[in-house]
Amino acid sequence: MISIEQLCKVYQTKDRKIIGVDNVTMTVEKGEIFGIVGYSGAGKSTLLRCINILERPTSGKVTLDGIDLLSLSPKELRTARQSIGMIFQGFHLAISKTVLENVAFALKASKVARAERKRRALELLDLVGLSDKANQYPAQLSGGQKQRVSIARALANNPKMLLCDEATSALDPNTTQSILKLLKKINRELGLTIVLITHEMEVVKEICNRCAVMEEGRIVEEGKTYDMFAHPQNALTKRFIQTVLDFNLPKELLERSKGTIVHMKFTGEIAGESVVSDLLQNYDVRGNILHGKVDYIQNKALGTFVIELTGEDKEVQQAIESVNEKVEVEVLPHDRSIHHSAAGAE
């Protein structure tokens, strides 16, 4: 487990102070995948580098499994860092070394014997699916393969935690998915705690048990990933979630519609029930489906559904009230463009 308490990082320039991290307190539990999301300049990379003291915090406390990292001597800190692996957006591979040598290099720094270095490096390359690339050089690899080498290298010293600094930002969508699957495999098979920073909420949705949203050096919202998607509280969180769950209804469609347009949000087990079908059967209304989608976050369903209801006003109102007992309902006006998500309107 890693605990961060009232962490601040301030940079002093000639003219002014720049606050990189502003009084952050959070805990990452052992064995979880924790995402930190924010736009460029939010302070997430600085926070990540403060966790392993690559950046020394101006104030605050960083504790790894009960050890106060800021209280350690330089030698003790170097030893403690062996418990924290790190991968980067830019891979940081030595171009003059083979794939095998890149992975083994981390072990050489820990004074592991040559034969054991080779054995361990080959074992890790097999774990990340690159056994056949051991004698190739980074220039011969794709971006996804380079990141797999970086992951293998970060695992060389059997770390307790893996820090991922925009690890998928330089990769195409298909390669990103393969790297996320690999990280989930490592988390599951090795019990490794993973802290992942990103500006892509899709990455958080795919892999993270919990997440935090950062803005201007502060954490503005934190919680379980499903809860954040289902019930976001902060305006920035809502904007991030819209990048994943967004749907647009054309203004012309809304203006042409004669009935009542209803946006419904389904969470948890209710997403699998026949709510809309029951509504149309039990009330004297007609339904025109305008949008429907179900996403799965941490294996739990989160659905959004937009339907135009027509019929007598009393029947429509009763139908809406009956549905509102089971799901979150919003009646949408006809005179505006819609940019809603499953999170609802801001």
mmCIF file of C-alpha atoms in Angstrom:
data_model
loop_
_atom_site.group_PDB
_atom_site.id
_atom_site.type_symbol
_atom_site.label_atom_id
_atom_site.label_comp_id
_atom_site.label_asym_id
_atom_site.label_seq_id
_atom_site.Cartn_x
_atom_site.Cartn_y
_atom_site.Cartn_z
ATOM 1 C CA MET A 1 0.000 0.000 0.000
ATOM 2 C CA ILE A 2 1.155 3.520 -0.718
ATOM 3 C CA SER A 3 -0.096 6.495 1.266
ATOM 4 C CA ILE A 4 0.311 10.136 0.261
ATOM 5 C CA GLU A 5 -0.440 12.822 2.830
ATOM 6 C CA GLN A 6 -0.750 16.560 2.146
ATOM 7 C CA LEU A 7 1.814 16.342 -0.642
ATOM 8 C CA CYS A 8 2.995 19.587 -2.237
ATOM 9 C CA LYS A 9 5.560 20.266 -4.937
ATOM 10 C CA VAL A 10 6.477 23.886 -5.618
ATOM 11 C CA TYR A 11 8.939 25.038 -8.268
ATOM 12 C CA GLN A 12 10.698 28.358 -7.725
ATOM 13 C CA THR A 13 11.503 30.291 -10.884
ATOM 14 C CA LYS A 14 13.253 33.631 -11.079
ATOM 15 C CA ASP A 15 9.967 35.508 -11.109
ATOM 16 C CA ARG A 16 7.442 33.334 -9.294
ATOM 17 C CA LYS A 17 6.484 30.079 -7.668
ATOM 18 C CA ILE A 18 4.791 27.365 -9.718
ATOM 19 C CA ILE A 19 2.671 24.838 -7.859
ATOM 20 C CA GLY A 20 2.961 21.389 -9.454
ATOM 21 C CA VAL A 21 1.156 19.380 -6.782
ATOM 22 C CA ASP A 22 -1.146 21.131 -4.332
ATOM 23 C CA ASN A 23 -1.902 19.410 -1.007
ATOM 24 C CA VAL A 24 -2.741 15.942 -2.365
ATOM 25 C CA THR A 25 -3.805 13.183 -0.004
ATOM 26 C CA MET A 26 -4.671 9.720 -1.305
ATOM 27 C CA THR A 27 -4.129 6.011 -0.691
ATOM 28 C CA VAL A 28 -3.494 3.248 -3.225
ATOM 29 C CA GLU A 29 -4.386 -0.165 -1.847
ATOM 30 C CA LYS A 30 -2.220 -3.230 -2.353
ATOM 31 C CA GLY A 31 -3.056 -5.111 -5.550
ATOM 32 C CA GLU A 32 -5.328 -2.511 -7.149
ATOM 33 C CA ILE A 33 -5.004 -0.611 -10.412
ATOM 34 C CA PHE A 34 -5.388 3.087 -9.640
ATOM 35 C CA GLY A 35 -5.780 5.694 -12.388
ATOM 36 C CA ILE A 36 -4.906 9.378 -12.192
ATOM 37 C CA VAL A 37 -6.483 11.340 -15.026
ATOM 38 C CA GLY A 38 -6.129 14.980 -15.998
ATOM 39 C CA TYR A 39 -5.335 17.306 -18.862
ATOM 40 C CA SER A 40 -1.782 18.387 -19.669
ATOM 41 C CA GLY A 41 -0.399 20.537 -16.874
ATOM 42 C CA ALA A 42 -2.751 19.116 -14.233
ATOM 43 C CA GLY A 43 0.208 17.880 -12.172
ATOM 44 C CA LYS A 44 -0.311 14.148 -12.600
ATOM 45 C CA SER A 45 3.202 13.365 -13.908
ATOM 46 C CA THR A 46 4.734 15.444 -11.129
ATOM 47 C CA LEU A 47 2.656 13.553 -8.572
ATOM 48 C CA LEU A 48 3.785 10.229 -10.027
ATOM 49 C CA ARG A 49 7.452 11.250 -9.854
ATOM 50 C CA CYS A 50 6.953 12.340 -6.247
ATOM 51 C CA ILE A 51 5.694 8.875 -5.360
ATOM 52 C CA ASN A 52 9.110 7.322 -6.011
ATOM 53 C CA ILE A 53 10.949 10.534 -5.055
ATOM 54 C CA LEU A 54 12.330 11.178 -8.537
ATOM 55 C CA GLU A 55 10.928 14.598 -7.664
ATOM 56 C CA ARG A 56 11.448 15.445 -4.003
ATOM 57 C CA PRO A 57 8.229 16.916 -2.592
ATOM 58 C CA THR A 58 8.359 20.381 -1.066
ATOM 59 C CA SER A 59 6.261 19.102 1.829
ATOM 60 C CA GLY A 60 4.077 16.195 2.789
ATOM 61 C CA LYS A 61 4.603 12.478 3.283
ATOM 62 C CA VAL A 62 4.975 9.427 1.008
ATOM 63 C CA THR A 63 4.723 6.040 2.715
ATOM 64 C CA LEU A 64 5.271 2.670 0.999
ATOM 65 C CA ASP A 65 4.199 -0.327 3.090
ATOM 66 C CA GLY A 66 4.768 1.668 6.251
ATOM 67 C CA ILE A 67 8.156 3.093 5.213
ATOM 68 C CA ASP A 68 8.434 6.885 5.028
ATOM 69 C CA LEU A 69 10.373 7.312 1.778
ATOM 70 C CA LEU A 70 11.285 10.918 2.543
ATOM 71 C CA SER A 71 13.063 9.885 5.732
ATOM 72 C CA LEU A 72 15.457 7.504 3.954
ATOM 73 C CA SER A 73 19.132 8.137 3.235
ATOM 74 C CA PRO A 74 20.157 8.230 -0.464
ATOM 75 C CA LYS A 75 21.397 4.614 -0.223
ATOM 76 C CA GLU A 76 18.231 3.435 1.522
ATOM 77 C CA LEU A 77 16.098 5.249 -1.043
ATOM 78 C CA ARG A 78 17.913 3.518 -3.929
ATOM 79 C CA THR A 79 17.129 0.185 -2.298
ATOM 80 C CA ALA A 80 13.503 1.148 -1.695
ATOM 81 C CA ARG A 81 13.098 2.209 -5.334
ATOM 82 C CA GLN A 82 13.765 -1.376 -6.390
ATOM 83 C CA SER A 83 10.254 -2.040 -5.052
ATOM 84 C CA ILE A 84 8.829 0.479 -7.528
ATOM 85 C CA GLY A 85 8.994 -0.200 -11.267
ATOM 86 C CA MET A 86 8.314 2.582 -13.767
ATOM 87 C CA ILE A 87 7.376 2.738 -17.436
ATOM 88 C CA PHE A 88 7.199 5.839 -19.607
ATOM 89 C CA GLN A 89 5.484 7.122 -22.738
ATOM 90 C CA GLY A 90 8.849 7.337 -24.528
ATOM 91 C CA PHE A 91 9.998 3.775 -23.668
ATOM 92 C CA HIS A 92 13.549 4.910 -22.625
ATOM 93 C CA LEU A 93 15.309 1.878 -24.144
ATOM 94 C CA ALA A 94 19.033 1.735 -24.885
ATOM 95 C CA ILE A 95 19.178 1.586 -28.690
ATOM 96 C CA SER A 96 22.627 -0.029 -28.722
ATOM 97 C CA LYS A 97 21.516 -2.961 -26.568
ATOM 98 C CA THR A 98 19.407 -5.947 -27.558
ATOM 99 C CA VAL A 99 15.976 -6.539 -26.100
ATOM 100 C CA LEU A 100 17.468 -9.122 -23.732
ATOM 101 C CA GLU A 101 20.237 -6.748 -22.664
ATOM 102 C CA ASN A 102 17.756 -3.927 -22.028
ATOM 103 C CA VAL A 103 15.773 -6.099 -19.633
ATOM 104 C CA ALA A 104 18.871 -7.569 -17.974
ATOM 105 C CA PHE A 105 20.441 -4.133 -17.427
ATOM 106 C CA ALA A 106 18.145 -3.384 -14.481
ATOM 107 C CA LEU A 107 19.384 -6.572 -12.815
ATOM 108 C CA LYS A 108 23.019 -5.711 -13.467
ATOM 109 C CA ALA A 109 22.573 -2.511 -11.466
ATOM 110 C CA SER A 110 21.337 -4.692 -8.591
ATOM 111 C CA LYS A 111 24.494 -6.841 -8.833
ATOM 112 C CA VAL A 112 22.658 -9.995 -9.917
ATOM 113 C CA ALA A 113 24.965 -12.677 -11.389
ATOM 114 C CA ARG A 114 25.195 -12.843 -15.206
ATOM 115 C CA ALA A 115 23.561 -16.277 -15.558
ATOM 116 C CA GLU A 116 20.674 -15.292 -13.303
ATOM 117 C CA ARG A 117 20.243 -12.006 -15.184
ATOM 118 C CA LYS A 118 19.797 -13.881 -18.454
ATOM 119 C CA ARG A 119 17.409 -16.419 -16.941
ATOM 120 C CA ARG A 120 15.251 -13.722 -15.353
ATOM 121 C CA ALA A 121 15.255 -11.539 -18.493
ATOM 122 C CA LEU A 122 14.127 -14.466 -20.667
ATOM 123 C CA GLU A 123 11.410 -15.292 -18.146
ATOM 124 C CA LEU A 124 10.101 -11.730 -18.301
ATOM 125 C CA LEU A 125 10.221 -11.585 -22.093
ATOM 126 C CA ASP A 126 8.090 -14.721 -22.131
ATOM 127 C CA LEU A 127 5.638 -13.029 -19.727
ATOM 128 C CA VAL A 128 5.212 -10.028 -22.041
ATOM 129 C CA GLY A 129 5.064 -12.151 -25.202
ATOM 130 C CA LEU A 130 8.443 -11.265 -26.693
ATOM 131 C CA SER A 131 10.493 -14.453 -26.327
ATOM 132 C CA ASP A 132 11.233 -14.428 -30.042
ATOM 133 C CA LYS A 133 12.601 -10.842 -29.958
ATOM 134 C CA ALA A 134 15.353 -11.358 -27.365
ATOM 135 C CA ASN A 135 18.233 -10.751 -29.783
ATOM 136 C CA GLN A 136 16.666 -7.918 -31.741
ATOM 137 C CA TYR A 137 17.314 -4.206 -31.158
ATOM 138 C CA PRO A 138 14.719 -1.541 -30.243
ATOM 139 C CA ALA A 139 14.839 -0.038 -33.748
ATOM 140 C CA GLN A 140 13.500 -3.339 -35.106
ATOM 141 C CA LEU A 141 10.419 -3.259 -32.859
ATOM 142 C CA SER A 142 6.994 -1.651 -33.126
ATOM 143 C CA GLY A 143 5.831 0.873 -30.548
ATOM 144 C CA GLY A 144 3.794 -1.738 -28.714
ATOM 145 C CA GLN A 145 6.726 -4.151 -28.641
ATOM 146 C CA LYS A 146 9.004 -1.431 -27.251
ATOM 147 C CA GLN A 147 6.525 -0.761 -24.471
ATOM 148 C CA ARG A 148 6.407 -4.486 -23.682
ATOM 149 C CA VAL A 149 10.194 -4.440 -23.321
ATOM 150 C CA SER A 150 9.871 -1.451 -20.988
ATOM 151 C CA ILE A 151 7.324 -3.350 -18.897
ATOM 152 C CA ALA A 152 9.587 -6.412 -18.726
ATOM 153 C CA ARG A 153 12.498 -4.230 -17.644
ATOM 154 C CA ALA A 154 10.373 -2.531 -14.974
ATOM 155 C CA LEU A 155 9.491 -5.960 -13.543
ATOM 156 C CA ALA A 156 13.073 -7.201 -13.387
ATOM 157 C CA ASN A 157 13.609 -6.590 -9.665
ATOM 158 C CA ASN A 158 10.243 -8.021 -8.587
ATOM 159 C CA PRO A 159 8.722 -4.655 -7.627
ATOM 160 C CA LYS A 160 5.682 -4.321 -5.418
ATOM 161 C CA MET A 161 4.341 -1.422 -7.459
ATOM 162 C CA LEU A 162 4.397 -0.350 -11.107
ATOM 163 C CA LEU A 163 4.085 3.340 -12.016
ATOM 164 C CA CYS A 164 2.919 4.028 -15.571
ATOM 165 C CA ASP A 165 3.496 7.541 -16.937
ATOM 166 C CA GLU A 166 1.219 7.934 -20.005
ATOM 167 C CA ALA A 167 2.293 4.421 -20.990
ATOM 168 C CA THR A 168 -0.190 4.143 -23.881
ATOM 169 C CA SER A 169 -0.323 7.739 -25.153
ATOM 170 C CA ALA A 170 2.088 7.128 -28.037
ATOM 171 C CA LEU A 171 0.300 3.966 -29.210
ATOM 172 C CA ASP A 172 -2.539 3.345 -31.653
ATOM 173 C CA PRO A 173 -5.901 2.136 -30.257
ATOM 174 C CA ASN A 174 -5.366 -1.574 -31.008
ATOM 175 C CA THR A 175 -1.889 -1.562 -29.486
ATOM 176 C CA THR A 176 -3.201 0.369 -26.491
ATOM 177 C CA GLN A 177 -5.749 -2.384 -25.874
ATOM 178 C CA SER A 178 -3.055 -5.066 -26.010
ATOM 179 C CA ILE A 179 -0.875 -3.180 -23.495
ATOM 180 C CA LEU A 180 -3.831 -2.679 -21.145
ATOM 181 C CA LYS A 181 -4.600 -6.407 -21.323
ATOM 182 C CA LEU A 182 -0.956 -7.115 -20.469
ATOM 183 C CA LEU A 183 -1.085 -4.770 -17.467
ATOM 184 C CA LYS A 184 -4.262 -6.459 -16.222
ATOM 185 C CA LYS A 185 -2.557 -9.841 -16.639
ATOM 186 C CA ILE A 186 0.452 -8.668 -14.635
ATOM 187 C CA ASN A 187 -1.813 -7.255 -11.940
ATOM 188 C CA ARG A 188 -3.778 -10.494 -11.751
ATOM 189 C CA GLU A 189 -0.902 -13.000 -11.943
ATOM 190 C CA LEU A 190 1.744 -11.133 -9.967
ATOM 191 C CA GLY A 191 -0.517 -9.260 -7.558
ATOM 192 C CA LEU A 192 1.282 -6.082 -8.581
ATOM 193 C CA THR A 193 -0.127 -2.709 -7.547
ATOM 194 C CA ILE A 194 -0.335 -0.376 -10.555
ATOM 195 C CA VAL A 195 -0.646 3.404 -10.588
ATOM 196 C CA LEU A 196 -1.415 4.683 -14.059
ATOM 197 C CA ILE A 197 -1.620 8.285 -15.189
ATOM 198 C CA THR A 198 -3.360 9.244 -18.397
ATOM 199 C CA HIS A 199 -5.389 11.939 -20.095
ATOM 200 C CA GLU A 200 -7.642 9.299 -21.678
ATOM 201 C CA MET A 201 -10.735 8.304 -19.715
ATOM 202 C CA GLU A 202 -11.134 5.276 -21.981
ATOM 203 C CA VAL A 203 -7.950 3.859 -20.441
ATOM 204 C CA VAL A 204 -9.352 4.397 -16.934
ATOM 205 C CA LYS A 205 -12.618 2.715 -17.941
ATOM 206 C CA GLU A 206 -10.808 -0.337 -19.308
ATOM 207 C CA ILE A 207 -8.362 -1.081 -16.520
ATOM 208 C CA CYS A 208 -8.713 0.876 -13.279
ATOM 209 C CA ASN A 209 -10.440 -0.278 -10.082
ATOM 210 C CA ARG A 210 -10.368 3.254 -8.690
ATOM 211 C CA CYS A 211 -9.345 6.617 -10.087
ATOM 212 C CA ALA A 212 -8.739 10.259 -9.253
ATOM 213 C CA VAL A 213 -9.233 13.343 -11.416
ATOM 214 C CA MET A 214 -6.609 16.096 -11.155
ATOM 215 C CA GLU A 215 -6.847 19.782 -12.036
ATOM 216 C CA GLU A 216 -4.286 22.503 -11.288
ATOM 217 C CA GLY A 217 -2.306 20.225 -8.990
ATOM 218 C CA ARG A 218 -5.304 19.131 -6.903
ATOM 219 C CA ILE A 219 -7.439 16.011 -6.821
ATOM 220 C CA VAL A 220 -10.963 17.248 -7.511
ATOM 221 C CA GLU A 221 -12.712 13.864 -7.364
ATOM 222 C CA GLU A 222 -11.752 10.328 -6.368
ATOM 223 C CA GLY A 223 -13.579 7.013 -6.096
ATOM 224 C CA LYS A 224 -14.374 3.647 -7.605
ATOM 225 C CA THR A 225 -14.238 3.821 -11.382
ATOM 226 C CA TYR A 226 -17.795 2.565 -11.857
ATOM 227 C CA ASP A 227 -19.177 5.063 -9.356
ATOM 228 C CA MET A 228 -17.274 7.897 -11.043
ATOM 229 C CA PHE A 229 -18.813 6.992 -14.415
ATOM 230 C CA ALA A 230 -22.288 6.396 -13.024
ATOM 231 C CA HIS A 231 -22.479 9.384 -10.648
ATOM 232 C CA PRO A 232 -19.767 11.975 -11.360
ATOM 233 C CA GLN A 233 -19.858 15.013 -9.093
ATOM 234 C CA ASN A 234 -17.235 17.388 -10.473
ATOM 235 C CA ALA A 235 -17.723 19.275 -13.763
ATOM 236 C CA LEU A 236 -14.272 18.210 -15.005
ATOM 237 C CA THR A 237 -15.036 14.563 -14.261
ATOM 238 C CA LYS A 238 -18.237 14.869 -16.279
ATOM 239 C CA ARG A 239 -16.318 16.294 -19.239
ATOM 240 C CA PHE A 240 -13.843 13.437 -19.138
ATOM 241 C CA ILE A 241 -16.607 10.855 -18.971
ATOM 242 C CA GLN A 242 -18.363 12.443 -21.935
ATOM 243 C CA THR A 243 -15.331 11.593 -24.072
ATOM 244 C CA VAL A 244 -16.173 7.915 -23.497
ATOM 245 C CA LEU A 245 -19.951 7.749 -23.078
ATOM 246 C CA ASP A 246 -20.961 10.761 -25.163
ATOM 247 C CA PHE A 247 -23.832 10.762 -27.613
ATOM 248 C CA ASN A 248 -25.187 13.585 -29.746
ATOM 249 C CA LEU A 249 -28.771 14.026 -30.862
ATOM 250 C CA PRO A 250 -29.059 16.373 -33.849
ATOM 251 C CA LYS A 251 -30.845 19.626 -33.108
ATOM 252 C CA GLU A 252 -33.066 19.084 -36.163
ATOM 253 C CA LEU A 253 -34.251 15.762 -34.763
ATOM 254 C CA LEU A 254 -35.217 17.364 -31.475
ATOM 255 C CA GLU A 255 -37.009 20.213 -33.197
ATOM 256 C CA ARG A 256 -39.035 17.787 -35.363
ATOM 257 C CA SER A 257 -40.086 15.551 -32.519
ATOM 258 C CA LYS A 258 -43.681 15.858 -31.337
ATOM 259 C CA GLY A 259 -43.489 13.791 -28.174
ATOM 260 C CA THR A 260 -41.609 13.906 -24.884
ATOM 261 C CA ILE A 261 -37.919 12.999 -25.123
ATOM 262 C CA VAL A 262 -36.680 11.046 -22.128
ATOM 263 C CA HIS A 263 -33.077 10.204 -21.247
ATOM 264 C CA MET A 264 -32.696 7.205 -18.917
ATOM 265 C CA LYS A 265 -29.591 5.968 -17.124
ATOM 266 C CA PHE A 266 -29.382 2.329 -16.077
ATOM 267 C CA THR A 267 -26.863 1.214 -13.458
ATOM 268 C CA GLY A 268 -25.900 -2.192 -12.120
ATOM 269 C CA GLU A 269 -28.343 -5.105 -12.430
ATOM 270 C CA ILE A 270 -31.213 -2.882 -13.565
ATOM 271 C CA ALA A 271 -29.415 -2.489 -16.921
ATOM 272 C CA GLY A 272 -30.368 -6.085 -17.708
ATOM 273 C CA GLU A 273 -34.065 -5.655 -16.983
ATOM 274 C CA SER A 274 -36.834 -4.948 -19.500
ATOM 275 C CA VAL A 275 -37.665 -1.497 -18.142
ATOM 276 C CA VAL A 276 -38.492 0.174 -21.463
ATOM 277 C CA SER A 277 -40.402 -2.835 -22.777
ATOM 278 C CA ASP A 278 -42.525 -2.912 -19.618
ATOM 279 C CA LEU A 279 -43.203 0.813 -19.907
ATOM 280 C CA LEU A 280 -44.560 0.455 -23.443
ATOM 281 C CA GLN A 281 -46.705 -2.538 -22.487
ATOM 282 C CA ASN A 282 -48.163 -1.118 -19.291
ATOM 283 C CA TYR A 283 -49.040 2.398 -20.484
ATOM 284 C CA ASP A 284 -50.922 3.747 -23.466
ATOM 285 C CA VAL A 285 -47.881 5.400 -25.041
ATOM 286 C CA ARG A 286 -45.789 4.841 -28.142
ATOM 287 C CA GLY A 287 -41.991 4.893 -28.112
ATOM 288 C CA ASN A 288 -39.502 5.969 -30.764
ATOM 289 C CA ILE A 289 -35.968 4.906 -29.830
ATOM 290 C CA LEU A 290 -33.430 7.670 -30.532
ATOM 291 C CA HIS A 291 -30.331 6.261 -28.814
ATOM 292 C CA GLY A 292 -29.256 3.265 -26.773
ATOM 293 C CA LYS A 293 -25.924 2.001 -25.449
ATOM 294 C CA VAL A 294 -24.594 -0.239 -22.679
ATOM 295 C CA ASP A 295 -20.991 0.034 -21.455
ATOM 296 C CA TYR A 296 -19.308 -2.401 -19.084
ATOM 297 C CA ILE A 297 -17.044 -0.967 -16.386
ATOM 298 C CA GLN A 298 -15.383 -3.375 -13.957
ATOM 299 C CA ASN A 299 -17.807 -6.004 -15.331
ATOM 300 C CA LYS A 300 -20.833 -3.944 -14.306
ATOM 301 C CA ALA A 301 -23.308 -2.596 -16.836
ATOM 302 C CA LEU A 302 -23.904 1.128 -17.291
ATOM 303 C CA GLY A 303 -26.565 1.931 -19.862
ATOM 304 C CA THR A 304 -27.999 5.053 -21.438
ATOM 305 C CA PHE A 305 -31.239 5.142 -23.417
ATOM 306 C CA VAL A 306 -33.120 7.966 -25.139
ATOM 307 C CA ILE A 307 -36.706 7.494 -26.246
ATOM 308 C CA GLU A 308 -39.430 9.775 -27.606
ATOM 309 C CA LEU A 309 -42.771 9.056 -25.930
ATOM 310 C CA THR A 310 -46.067 10.074 -27.555
ATOM 311 C CA GLY A 311 -49.605 9.781 -26.198
ATOM 312 C CA GLU A 312 -51.884 11.643 -23.862
ATOM 313 C CA ASP A 313 -49.987 13.857 -21.416
ATOM 314 C CA LYS A 314 -51.352 11.986 -18.395
ATOM 315 C CA GLU A 315 -50.259 8.604 -19.728
ATOM 316 C CA VAL A 316 -46.805 9.900 -20.676
ATOM 317 C CA GLN A 317 -46.333 11.430 -17.233
ATOM 318 C CA GLN A 318 -47.424 8.240 -15.476
ATOM 319 C CA ALA A 319 -45.089 6.182 -17.671
ATOM 320 C CA ILE A 320 -42.148 8.446 -16.806
ATOM 321 C CA GLU A 321 -42.965 8.315 -13.089
ATOM 322 C CA SER A 322 -43.093 4.517 -13.163
ATOM 323 C CA VAL A 323 -39.678 4.290 -14.810
ATOM 324 C CA ASN A 324 -38.214 6.892 -12.459
ATOM 325 C CA GLU A 325 -38.715 4.439 -9.598
ATOM 326 C CA LYS A 326 -36.079 2.153 -11.143
ATOM 327 C CA VAL A 327 -33.706 4.320 -13.191
ATOM 328 C CA GLU A 328 -32.494 7.913 -13.343
ATOM 329 C CA VAL A 329 -34.676 9.894 -15.734
ATOM 330 C CA GLU A 330 -34.259 13.283 -17.363
ATOM 331 C CA VAL A 331 -36.810 14.891 -19.675
ATOM 332 C CA LEU A 332 -34.956 16.685 -22.445
ATOM 333 C CA PRO A 333 -36.170 19.987 -23.930
ATOM 334 C CA HIS A 334 -36.820 20.244 -27.666
ATOM 335 C CA ASP A 335 -35.036 23.518 -28.259
ATOM 336 C CA ARG A 336 -31.356 22.723 -27.788
ATOM 337 C CA SER A 337 -28.593 20.474 -29.050
ATOM 338 C CA ILE A 338 -27.851 17.581 -26.719
ATOM 339 C CA HIS A 339 -24.362 16.709 -25.585
ATOM 340 C CA HIS A 340 -25.228 14.378 -22.749
ATOM 341 C CA SER A 341 -23.521 11.284 -21.491
ATOM 342 C CA ALA A 342 -24.614 8.468 -19.248
ATOM 343 C CA ALA A 343 -23.564 10.812 -16.496
ATOM 344 C CA GLY A 344 -26.460 13.143 -17.316
ATOM 345 C CA ALA A 345 -26.327 16.846 -18.049
ATOM 346 C CA GLU A 346 -23.792 19.049 -16.330
#
